[in-house]
Amino acid sequence: MVKISELQQKDVVNVANGKRLGNIGDIDINLTTGQIEAIIIIGGGKVLGLFGRTTDEMIIPWRDIVKVGADVILVRLDGDE
C-alpha cells in the first residue's frame, strides 16, 4: 500500500521526452469504485515579478502512468506536454 503523502514526494517524469513535469498536488478518486482516476501535477510556476507567482496544473489520467518507482513516477504523454 502507498500513502498519498508518499506519492506527493515523488517527481513525475514523462518517459516520452525525459522531461520532469512536477509533483503530485492532488489525486482524483472515483468515489463509487474507490480507484484513482487521475493525478494532478503542480508545475514549478513562473515568477511574475517580485510578488506574483502562478502555477500550472496538469491532469494525467491513471491509464497514462507507466510505473510508480521508489523515487519517481513515470508517465507516458505524447505530444508537447
Coordinates of C-alpha atoms in Angstrom, one line a residue:
M1 CA 0.0 0.0 0.0
V2 CA 1.2 3.5 -0.8
K3 CA 0.2 6.6 1.1
I4 CA -0.8 9.8 -0.8
S5 CA 1.9 11.7 1.1
E6 CA 4.5 9.3 -0.2
L7 CA 3.2 9.8 -3.8
Q8 CA 3.4 13.6 -3.4
Q9 CA 7.2 13.4 -2.7
K10 CA 8.0 11.7 -5.9
D11 CA 9.0 13.5 -9.1
V12 CA 6.7 12.9 -12.1
V13 CA 8.7 12.3 -15.3
N14 CA 7.4 11.9 -18.9
V15 CA 9.2 8.9 -20.5
A16 CA 8.4 10.1 -24.0
N17 CA 10.8 13.0 -23.7
G18 CA 12.5 12.7 -20.2
K19 CA 11.0 16.0 -19.0
R20 CA 10.3 16.4 -15.3
L21 CA 6.7 17.5 -15.0
G22 CA 6.5 18.4 -11.3
N23 CA 5.0 16.8 -8.2
I24 CA 1.6 15.4 -7.4
G25 CA -0.6 18.1 -5.9
D26 CA -3.9 16.2 -5.8
I27 CA -5.5 12.9 -6.8
D28 CA -8.9 12.4 -8.5
I29 CA -10.6 9.4 -6.9
N30 CA -13.8 7.7 -8.1
L31 CA -15.9 7.6 -5.0
T32 CA -18.0 4.7 -6.3
T33 CA -15.2 2.4 -7.1
G34 CA -12.5 3.8 -4.8
Q35 CA -10.0 3.8 -7.7
I36 CA -7.7 6.6 -8.6
E37 CA -8.9 8.2 -11.9
A38 CA -6.1 10.7 -12.4
I39 CA -3.2 12.5 -10.7
I40 CA -3.0 16.3 -10.8
I41 CA 0.5 17.7 -11.2
I42 CA 1.5 21.1 -9.8
G43 CA 4.1 22.7 -12.0
G44 CA 7.0 24.8 -10.9
G45 CA 5.2 28.0 -11.8
K46 CA 6.6 31.3 -13.2
V47 CA 7.6 34.3 -11.3
L48 CA 5.5 37.3 -12.4
G49 CA 7.6 39.9 -10.7
L50 CA 8.5 40.5 -7.1
F51 CA 5.3 39.4 -5.6
G52 CA 3.2 37.3 -8.0
R53 CA 3.5 33.6 -8.8
T54 CA 1.4 31.4 -11.0
T55 CA 1.3 27.6 -11.0
D56 CA 0.2 25.3 -13.9
E57 CA -1.9 22.2 -13.2
M58 CA -1.7 19.2 -15.4
I59 CA -4.3 16.3 -15.1
I60 CA -2.8 12.9 -16.0
P61 CA -5.2 10.0 -16.3
W62 CA -4.2 6.9 -14.4
R63 CA -4.0 4.9 -17.7
D64 CA -1.0 7.1 -18.7
I65 CA 1.0 6.1 -15.7
V66 CA 3.7 3.6 -16.7
K67 CA 5.4 2.9 -13.4
V68 CA 5.4 4.1 -9.8
G69 CA 9.0 3.7 -8.7
A70 CA 10.9 4.3 -5.4
D71 CA 11.8 7.9 -6.3
V72 CA 9.8 8.8 -9.5
I73 CA 6.5 8.2 -11.2
L74 CA 6.9 7.6 -14.9
V75 CA 4.1 8.7 -17.2
R76 CA 3.8 8.5 -21.0
L77 CA 2.4 11.7 -22.5
D78 CA 2.6 12.0 -26.3
G79 CA 2.7 15.5 -27.8
D80 CA 4.2 18.7 -26.4
E81 CA 3.3 18.5 -22.7

